[in-house]
mmCIF file of C-alpha atoms in Angstrom:
data_model
loop_
_atom_site.group_PDB
_atom_site.id
_atom_site.type_symbol
_atom_site.label_atom_id
_atom_site.label_comp_id
_atom_site.label_asym_id
_atom_site.label_seq_id
_atom_site.Cartn_x
_atom_site.Cartn_y
_atom_site.Cartn_z
ATOM 1 C CA SER A 1 24.962 11.073 -15.969
ATOM 2 C CA GLY A 2 23.930 9.674 -12.572
ATOM 3 C CA LYS A 3 20.462 11.026 -12.853
ATOM 4 C CA TYR A 4 19.937 9.426 -16.423
ATOM 5 C CA VAL A 5 21.077 5.984 -15.012
ATOM 6 C CA VAL A 6 18.564 6.366 -12.098
ATOM 7 C CA CYS A 7 15.743 7.296 -14.656
ATOM 8 C CA PHE A 8 16.791 4.552 -16.945
ATOM 9 C CA TRP A 9 16.399 1.929 -14.274
ATOM 10 C CA LEU A 10 13.249 3.435 -12.972
ATOM 11 C CA PHE A 11 11.471 3.046 -16.265
ATOM 12 C CA ALA A 12 13.195 -0.316 -17.165
ATOM 13 C CA LEU A 13 12.185 -1.844 -13.944
ATOM 14 C CA PHE A 14 8.640 -0.525 -13.962
ATOM 15 C CA ILE A 15 8.107 -1.596 -17.626
ATOM 16 C CA LEU A 16 9.829 -5.029 -17.128
ATOM 17 C CA SER A 17 7.702 -5.768 -13.982
ATOM 18 C CA TYR A 18 4.335 -4.546 -15.715
ATOM 19 C CA VAL A 19 5.036 -6.406 -18.868
ATOM 20 C CA PHE A 20 5.707 -9.524 -16.822
ATOM 21 C CA ASN A 21 2.595 -9.157 -14.746
ATOM 22 C CA PHE A 22 0.509 -8.340 -17.825
ATOM 23 C CA ILE A 23 1.549 -11.648 -19.505
ATOM 24 C CA ALA A 24 0.481 -13.416 -16.446
ATOM 25 C CA LEU A 25 -2.741 -11.601 -16.307
ATOM 26 C CA LEU A 26 -3.437 -12.440 -20.049
ATOM 27 C CA GLN A 27 -2.713 -16.186 -19.234
ATOM 28 C CA TYR A 28 -5.090 -16.062 -16.171
ATOM 29 C CA LYS A 29 -7.787 -14.548 -18.416
ATOM 30 C CA THR A 30 -8.106 -17.649 -20.384
ATOM 31 C CA ASN A 31 -9.202 -19.501 -17.281
ATOM 32 C CA ASP A 32 -12.859 -19.838 -16.807
ATOM 33 C CA LEU A 33 -12.391 -18.707 -13.218
ATOM 34 C CA PHE A 34 -11.015 -15.175 -14.124
ATOM 35 C CA TYR A 35 -14.154 -13.431 -13.592
ATOM 36 C CA HIS A 36 -15.156 -15.553 -10.686
ATOM 37 C CA ILE A 37 -14.836 -13.931 -7.292
ATOM 38 C CA ASN A 38 -13.569 -16.508 -4.862
ATOM 39 C CA ARG A 39 -16.073 -17.271 -2.070
ATOM 40 C CA VAL A 40 -13.530 -19.131 0.078
ATOM 41 C CA THR A 41 -10.949 -16.306 0.527
ATOM 42 C CA ASP A 42 -11.863 -12.761 1.661
ATOM 43 C CA SER A 43 -12.327 -11.594 -2.004
ATOM 44 C CA LEU A 44 -16.130 -11.688 -2.022
ATOM 45 C CA GLY A 45 -16.311 -9.832 1.240
ATOM 46 C CA PHE A 46 -14.018 -7.031 -0.027
ATOM 47 C CA HIS A 47 -15.946 -6.792 -3.238
ATOM 48 C CA GLN A 48 -19.302 -6.662 -1.678
ATOM 49 C CA PHE A 49 -18.418 -4.102 0.862
ATOM 50 C CA ALA A 50 -16.760 -1.982 -1.829
ATOM 51 C CA LYS A 51 -20.042 -1.716 -3.618
ATOM 52 C CA THR A 52 -21.784 -1.049 -0.349
ATOM 53 C CA LEU A 53 -19.457 1.981 0.264
ATOM 54 C CA ILE A 54 -20.255 3.287 -3.218
ATOM 55 C CA ALA A 55 -23.978 3.026 -2.552
ATOM 56 C CA SER A 56 -23.599 4.914 0.608
ATOM 57 C CA ASN A 57 -21.316 7.698 -0.437
ATOM 58 C CA PHE A 58 -18.251 5.971 0.819
ATOM 59 C CA ILE A 59 -19.668 5.787 4.456
ATOM 60 C CA GLY A 60 -21.044 2.264 4.911
ATOM 61 C CA ALA A 61 -22.886 1.250 7.925
ATOM 62 C CA GLY A 62 -21.847 -0.073 11.318
ATOM 63 C CA VAL A 63 -18.474 -1.557 12.021
ATOM 64 C CA PHE A 64 -16.241 -2.598 9.205
ATOM 65 C CA ASN A 65 -16.062 -6.402 8.549
ATOM 66 C CA GLN A 66 -12.119 -6.003 7.963
ATOM 67 C CA GLU A 67 -9.705 -3.382 7.885
ATOM 68 C CA PRO A 68 -11.172 -0.867 5.486
ATOM 69 C CA GLY A 69 -8.107 0.195 3.293
ATOM 70 C CA TYR A 70 -8.561 -2.408 0.512
ATOM 71 C CA SER A 71 -12.291 -2.071 0.342
ATOM 72 C CA TYR A 72 -11.932 1.636 -0.144
ATOM 73 C CA PHE A 73 -9.428 1.140 -2.807
ATOM 74 C CA LEU A 74 -11.766 -1.288 -4.601
ATOM 75 C CA ALA A 75 -14.698 1.228 -4.089
ATOM 76 C CA ILE A 76 -12.814 4.079 -5.825
ATOM 77 C CA VAL A 77 -11.763 1.818 -8.808
ATOM 78 C CA ILE A 78 -15.212 0.518 -9.243
ATOM 79 C CA LYS A 79 -16.619 4.070 -9.043
ATOM 80 C CA LEU A 80 -14.153 5.450 -11.617
ATOM 81 C CA PHE A 81 -13.974 2.357 -14.087
ATOM 82 C CA GLY A 82 -17.013 0.400 -13.384
ATOM 83 C CA ASP A 83 -17.211 -3.027 -11.922
ATOM 84 C CA ASN A 84 -14.910 -4.728 -14.247
ATOM 85 C CA ILE A 85 -12.692 -7.395 -12.811
ATOM 86 C CA PHE A 86 -10.146 -7.127 -15.628
ATOM 87 C CA ILE A 87 -9.658 -3.399 -15.070
ATOM 88 C CA ILE A 88 -9.375 -4.048 -11.364
ATOM 89 C CA ARG A 89 -6.553 -6.564 -11.874
ATOM 90 C CA LEU A 90 -4.900 -4.347 -14.496
ATOM 91 C CA ILE A 91 -4.688 -1.465 -11.939
ATOM 92 C CA GLN A 92 -3.431 -3.837 -9.244
ATOM 93 C CA ILE A 93 -0.571 -5.054 -11.491
ATOM 94 C CA PHE A 94 0.180 -1.286 -12.173
ATOM 95 C CA ILE A 95 0.524 -0.809 -8.331
ATOM 96 C CA GLY A 96 2.461 -3.991 -7.919
ATOM 97 C CA SER A 97 4.957 -2.531 -10.603
ATOM 98 C CA LEU A 98 5.135 0.664 -8.641
ATOM 99 C CA THR A 99 6.179 -1.458 -5.655
ATOM 100 C CA VAL A 100 9.134 -2.769 -7.567
ATOM 101 C CA VAL A 101 10.209 0.704 -8.371
ATOM 102 C CA THR A 102 9.741 1.753 -4.748
ATOM 103 C CA VAL A 103 12.026 -1.068 -3.630
ATOM 104 C CA TYR A 104 14.688 0.142 -6.246
ATOM 105 C CA PHE A 105 14.670 3.605 -4.691
ATOM 106 C CA ILE A 106 14.895 2.132 -1.110
ATOM 107 C CA GLY A 107 17.866 0.153 -2.353
ATOM 108 C CA LEU A 108 19.595 3.299 -3.584
ATOM 109 C CA MET A 109 19.059 5.092 -0.393
ATOM 110 C CA LEU A 110 20.421 2.281 1.661
ATOM 111 C CA TYR A 111 23.437 1.100 -0.290
ATOM 112 C CA ARG A 112 24.179 4.270 -2.427
ATOM 113 C CA LYS A 113 24.828 1.822 -5.333
ATOM 114 C CA PHE A 114 22.923 0.642 -8.381
ATOM 115 C CA ILE A 115 23.678 -2.859 -8.408
ATOM 116 C CA PRO A 116 21.936 -3.892 -4.920
ATOM 117 C CA ALA A 117 19.132 -1.579 -5.687
ATOM 118 C CA VAL A 118 18.546 -3.276 -9.035
ATOM 119 C CA ILE A 119 18.918 -6.642 -7.862
ATOM 120 C CA GLY A 120 16.516 -6.155 -5.021
ATOM 121 C CA ALA A 121 13.937 -4.767 -7.405
ATOM 122 C CA LEU A 122 14.525 -7.613 -9.912
ATOM 123 C CA MET A 123 13.976 -10.183 -7.210
ATOM 124 C CA LEU A 124 10.567 -8.617 -6.497
ATOM 125 C CA ALA A 125 9.655 -8.092 -10.128
ATOM 126 C CA PHE A 126 10.195 -11.764 -10.925
ATOM 127 C CA CYS A 127 8.805 -13.004 -7.486
ATOM 128 C CA GLY A 128 5.936 -15.553 -8.311
ATOM 129 C CA VAL A 129 4.233 -14.974 -5.055
ATOM 130 C CA ALA A 130 4.228 -11.179 -5.520
ATOM 131 C CA ILE A 131 2.904 -11.703 -9.186
ATOM 132 C CA TYR A 132 0.185 -14.126 -7.870
ATOM 133 C CA TYR A 133 -1.146 -11.663 -5.282
ATOM 134 C CA ASN A 134 -1.161 -8.678 -7.720
ATOM 135 C CA LEU A 135 -3.837 -10.674 -9.724
ATOM 136 C CA LEU A 136 -6.195 -11.563 -6.740
ATOM 137 C CA LEU A 137 -8.810 -9.386 -5.268
ATOM 138 C CA LEU A 138 -7.054 -9.314 -1.913
ATOM 139 C CA ARG A 139 -5.227 -6.734 0.027
ATOM 140 C CA THR A 140 -1.804 -8.375 0.087
ATOM 141 C CA PHE A 141 -0.448 -6.454 -2.872
ATOM 142 C CA LEU A 142 -1.673 -3.102 -1.567
ATOM 143 C CA ALA A 143 -0.316 -3.798 1.892
ATOM 144 C CA GLY A 144 3.036 -4.380 0.238
ATOM 145 C CA PHE A 145 2.897 -1.151 -1.645
ATOM 146 C CA SER A 146 1.892 1.016 1.201
ATOM 147 C CA ILE A 147 4.404 -0.320 3.546
ATOM 148 C CA THR A 148 7.294 0.034 1.170
ATOM 149 C CA PHE A 149 6.043 3.443 0.121
ATOM 150 C CA ALA A 150 5.888 4.639 3.808
ATOM 151 C CA ILE A 151 9.560 3.346 4.295
ATOM 152 C CA PHE A 152 10.468 5.183 1.097
ATOM 153 C CA ILE A 153 8.882 8.565 2.420
ATOM 154 C CA PHE A 154 10.706 7.790 5.715
ATOM 155 C CA PHE A 155 14.193 7.676 4.087
ATOM 156 C CA THR A 156 13.281 10.747 1.938
ATOM 157 C CA ALA A 157 12.480 12.667 5.083
ATOM 158 C CA ILE A 158 15.848 11.749 6.639
ATOM 159 C CA GLU A 159 17.793 12.948 3.471
ATOM 160 C CA ILE A 160 16.062 16.262 3.031
ATOM 161 C CA GLU A 161 17.329 19.205 4.976
ATOM 162 C CA LYS A 162 15.550 19.730 8.305
ATOM 163 C CA PRO A 163 13.771 22.925 7.577
ATOM 164 C CA ASN A 164 12.212 21.529 4.541
ATOM 165 C CA SER A 165 11.390 18.038 5.843
ATOM 166 C CA ARG A 166 8.448 18.737 8.169
ATOM 167 C CA PHE A 167 5.850 18.211 5.495
ATOM 168 C CA ILE A 168 7.627 15.036 4.324
ATOM 169 C CA TRP A 169 7.441 13.664 7.943
ATOM 170 C CA PHE A 170 3.691 14.479 7.957
ATOM 171 C CA ILE A 171 3.285 12.581 4.666
ATOM 172 C CA ALA A 172 5.276 9.650 6.161
ATOM 173 C CA GLY A 173 2.883 9.521 9.084
ATOM 174 C CA SER A 174 -0.156 9.705 6.976
ATOM 175 C CA VAL A 175 1.011 6.975 4.517
ATOM 176 C CA SER A 176 2.115 4.710 7.518
ATOM 177 C CA ALA A 177 -1.374 5.086 9.034
ATOM 178 C CA LEU A 178 -3.054 4.359 5.614
ATOM 179 C CA ALA A 179 -0.898 1.228 5.671
ATOM 180 C CA PHE A 180 -2.235 0.170 8.984
ATOM 181 C CA PHE A 181 -5.699 0.405 7.727
ATOM 182 C CA ILE A 182 -4.782 -1.917 4.977
ATOM 183 C CA GLN A 183 -2.904 -4.341 6.991
ATOM 184 C CA PRO A 184 -2.737 -3.756 10.849
ATOM 185 C CA ASN A 185 0.667 -5.440 11.453
ATOM 186 C CA SER A 186 2.273 -2.514 9.528
ATOM 187 C CA ILE A 187 1.741 -0.655 12.862
ATOM 188 C CA SER A 188 5.303 -1.858 13.371
ATOM 189 C CA VAL A 189 6.401 0.857 10.716
ATOM 190 C CA ILE A 190 4.856 3.516 12.863
ATOM 191 C CA ILE A 191 6.352 2.225 16.219
ATOM 192 C CA SER A 192 9.855 1.736 14.463
ATOM 193 C CA VAL A 193 9.889 5.423 13.207
ATOM 194 C CA ILE A 194 8.904 6.902 16.483
ATOM 195 C CA PHE A 195 11.520 4.802 18.268
ATOM 196 C CA PHE A 196 14.080 5.951 15.528
ATOM 197 C CA LEU A 197 13.185 9.611 15.951
ATOM 198 C CA VAL A 198 13.435 9.408 19.832
ATOM 199 C CA PHE A 199 16.795 7.400 19.784
ATOM 200 C CA LYS A 200 18.401 9.679 17.179
ATOM 201 C CA LYS A 201 17.179 12.671 19.210
ATOM 202 C CA TYR A 202 15.292 14.362 16.430
ATOM 203 C CA ARG A 203 13.522 17.648 17.373
ATOM 204 C CA LYS A 204 10.121 17.152 19.036
ATOM 205 C CA SER A 205 8.662 19.088 16.222
ATOM 206 C CA THR A 206 9.671 16.466 13.789
ATOM 207 C CA ILE A 207 8.203 13.752 15.915
ATOM 208 C CA ALA A 208 5.062 15.907 16.320
ATOM 209 C CA PHE A 209 4.729 16.304 12.491
ATOM 210 C CA PHE A 210 5.101 12.526 12.069
ATOM 211 C CA CYS A 211 2.444 11.808 14.628
ATOM 212 C CA ALA A 212 0.200 14.553 13.292
ATOM 213 C CA GLY A 213 0.174 12.641 10.043
ATOM 214 C CA VAL A 214 -1.007 9.516 11.712
ATOM 215 C CA ILE A 215 -3.567 11.410 13.768
ATOM 216 C CA VAL A 216 -5.204 13.023 10.761
ATOM 217 C CA ILE A 217 -5.921 9.692 9.173
ATOM 218 C CA ILE A 218 -7.249 8.311 12.497
ATOM 219 C CA LEU A 219 -9.571 11.239 12.647
ATOM 220 C CA LEU A 220 -10.999 10.514 9.261
ATOM 221 C CA LEU A 221 -11.845 7.016 10.624
ATOM 222 C CA LEU A 222 -13.555 8.662 13.721
ATOM 223 C CA VAL A 223 -15.650 10.959 11.530
ATOM 224 C CA ARG A 224 -16.635 7.888 9.398
ATOM 225 C CA ASN A 225 -17.588 5.844 12.460
ATOM 226 C CA ILE A 226 -19.765 8.546 13.912
ATOM 227 C CA LEU A 227 -21.552 9.053 10.509
ATOM 228 C CA ALA A 228 -22.036 5.193 10.162
ATOM 229 C CA ASP A 229 -23.203 4.816 13.738
ATOM 230 C CA ALA A 230 -20.211 2.515 14.772
ATOM 231 C CA PRO A 231 -18.166 2.583 17.904
ATOM 232 C CA VAL A 232 -15.879 5.620 17.496
ATOM 233 C CA LEU A 233 -12.466 3.617 17.619
ATOM 234 C CA SER A 234 -13.529 0.565 15.767
ATOM 235 C CA PHE A 235 -11.948 -0.406 12.468
ATOM 236 C CA SER A 236 -12.762 -4.145 12.194
ATOM 237 C CA ASN A 237 -15.261 -6.519 13.884
ATOM 238 C CA LYS A 238 -12.671 -9.463 14.128
ATOM 239 C CA GLY A 239 -12.138 -11.059 17.414
ATOM 240 C CA PRO A 240 -8.657 -11.233 19.023
ATOM 241 C CA ALA A 241 -7.929 -14.790 17.859
ATOM 242 C CA GLU A 242 -9.056 -13.981 14.221
ATOM 243 C CA PHE A 243 -7.112 -10.721 14.249
ATOM 244 C CA ALA A 244 -3.853 -12.488 15.567
ATOM 245 C CA SER A 245 -4.098 -15.274 13.011
ATOM 246 C CA GLY A 246 -4.566 -12.894 10.163
ATOM 247 C CA ASN A 247 -2.078 -10.265 11.179
ATOM 248 C CA ILE A 248 0.503 -11.623 13.786
ATOM 249 C CA LEU A 249 0.890 -15.421 13.161
#
């Protein structure tokens, strides 16, 4: 019966969140600015670079203007479904609803009770700020999903028996690294996990698998930079002050 309750709340929270976001999407669609890409925010830059990636077989040229994670997400969506703003926003609210479900699972793992998990998920589902960013062509919603998903994989790896958890730790490292390339301040997740593993005296092999997952994603960046004739370790052309204001302050 416990599994049925878990599944019920999983689907209920997802559907509730998606319907609520979809209603907001339809209301936004009645506005003349719905198909307008904001030139004041970073939306235009992300959208233009996504089209540049598609035109260059997902390589681009030179140094990334910003951290590339969201631009690659946009490029994949546009490549598969066309440059349709409505479809892009529709997919974003889908992912935003997955974030609600992920928060639900994290709550279950932390508290072992349904009520705190459901309350936490509902708070996100009805959070006006989250719904707002789900509808914008900005990386905020994707950063939230990637970070919460990385934390979820981390807790999953802890709960799985050690002989079978190495691959999960590798996935946790990979997802954490992807989160970093969406929003760099999520490097705190990587640092926190490594500190946790060392403090709890996990086997060196466990730490190695987690770090290997991070390194694999970084290697993909290195290969891209070599092909794009960019500095090998670069992932953004932001200066220190701009980087700090966007990711730390």
